Amino acid sequence: MEKTKMIEIVNGFLVDEFEVDGDLISPEANLRETLGLDSLDYVDLVVTIESNLGVKLGEADFTGIVSFQDFYDLLENKILQLKG
């Protein structure tokens, strides 16, 4: 999957399922502040990522994730690992 397609999918479900204003999503924006997620929302996010991208994330994966770009890079790396 191309990175641009993955970003499109991720941004789409953030807007649809997490009711985030799409205009606030940019690579340099702070992920946690923009999404305003609590701990239960993170669980929903992990489940949504798995169902949409087939990628499993754990709590440790979010360490060091600050921006949407960090998040996209994490997902891209996880997808590449799946392809082996």
Tab-separated table of C-alpha atoms in Angstrom:
chain	number	residue	atom	x	y	z
A	1	MET	CA	0.000	0.000	0.000
A	2	GLU	CA	1.333	3.409	-0.903
A	3	LYS	CA	1.906	5.791	1.977
A	4	THR	CA	-0.433	8.407	0.486
A	5	LYS	CA	-3.244	5.834	0.308
A	6	MET	CA	-2.586	4.759	3.901
A	7	ILE	CA	-2.686	8.383	5.074
A	8	GLU	CA	-5.954	8.887	3.203
A	9	ILE	CA	-7.477	5.825	4.909
A	10	VAL	CA	-6.223	6.847	8.363
A	11	ASN	CA	-7.415	10.433	8.037
A	12	GLY	CA	-10.758	9.176	6.727
A	13	PHE	CA	-11.508	7.025	9.738
A	14	LEU	CA	-10.247	9.693	12.133
A	15	VAL	CA	-12.764	12.115	10.666
A	16	ASP	CA	-15.599	9.584	10.414
A	17	GLU	CA	-15.207	7.529	13.570
A	18	PHE	CA	-13.437	9.925	15.932
A	19	GLU	CA	-15.200	13.071	14.706
A	20	VAL	CA	-11.972	14.976	14.182
A	21	ASP	CA	-12.097	18.090	11.996
A	22	GLY	CA	-10.150	17.088	8.892
A	23	ASP	CA	-8.712	20.594	8.631
A	24	LEU	CA	-6.855	20.027	11.913
A	25	ILE	CA	-5.053	16.943	10.631
A	26	SER	CA	-1.634	17.725	9.200
A	27	PRO	CA	1.698	15.912	9.357
A	28	GLU	CA	3.146	18.375	11.865
A	29	ALA	CA	0.063	18.618	14.123
A	30	ASN	CA	0.264	17.083	17.595
A	31	LEU	CA	-1.590	13.755	17.458
A	32	ARG	CA	-2.749	13.628	21.076
A	33	GLU	CA	-3.847	17.259	21.254
A	34	THR	CA	-5.638	17.206	17.909
A	35	LEU	CA	-7.493	13.965	18.564
A	36	GLY	CA	-8.138	14.648	22.248
A	37	LEU	CA	-8.214	10.918	22.948
A	38	ASP	CA	-8.645	9.371	26.370
A	39	SER	CA	-7.426	5.868	27.217
A	40	LEU	CA	-10.610	4.203	25.938
A	41	ASP	CA	-10.350	6.140	22.687
A	42	TYR	CA	-6.836	4.758	22.214
A	43	VAL	CA	-8.258	1.254	22.457
A	44	ASP	CA	-10.823	2.178	19.808
A	45	LEU	CA	-8.056	3.664	17.669
A	46	VAL	CA	-5.983	0.469	17.909
A	47	VAL	CA	-9.009	-1.668	16.982
A	48	THR	CA	-9.878	0.644	14.080
A	49	ILE	CA	-6.316	0.528	12.757
A	50	GLU	CA	-6.279	-3.243	12.937
A	51	SER	CA	-9.604	-3.589	11.125
A	52	ASN	CA	-8.735	-1.033	8.432
A	53	LEU	CA	-5.028	-1.720	7.883
A	54	GLY	CA	-4.419	-5.148	9.407
A	55	VAL	CA	-1.758	-3.675	11.696
A	56	LYS	CA	-1.573	-4.552	15.385
A	57	LEU	CA	-0.359	-1.858	17.749
A	58	GLY	CA	0.487	-2.052	21.414
A	59	GLU	CA	0.900	0.596	24.071
A	60	ALA	CA	4.656	0.665	23.556
A	61	ASP	CA	4.164	1.575	19.879
A	62	PHE	CA	2.800	4.974	20.905
A	63	THR	CA	5.951	5.868	22.850
A	64	GLY	CA	7.611	8.742	21.050
A	65	ILE	CA	4.623	9.414	18.798
A	66	VAL	CA	4.035	13.159	18.871
A	67	SER	CA	2.899	14.259	15.420
A	68	PHE	CA	0.652	12.750	12.804
A	69	GLN	CA	3.811	12.237	10.727
A	70	ASP	CA	5.248	10.087	13.529
A	71	PHE	CA	2.005	8.106	13.538
A	72	TYR	CA	2.002	7.659	9.755
A	73	ASP	CA	5.650	6.534	9.850
A	74	LEU	CA	4.838	3.998	12.581
A	75	LEU	CA	1.975	2.570	10.547
A	76	GLU	CA	4.044	2.478	7.368
A	77	ASN	CA	6.820	0.565	9.168
A	78	LYS	CA	4.302	-1.887	10.654
A	79	ILE	CA	2.782	-2.492	7.213
A	80	LEU	CA	6.240	-3.078	5.730
A	81	GLN	CA	7.021	-5.573	8.523
A	82	LEU	CA	3.872	-7.490	7.661
A	83	LYS	CA	5.009	-7.814	4.068
A	84	GLY	CA	8.327	-9.171	5.369
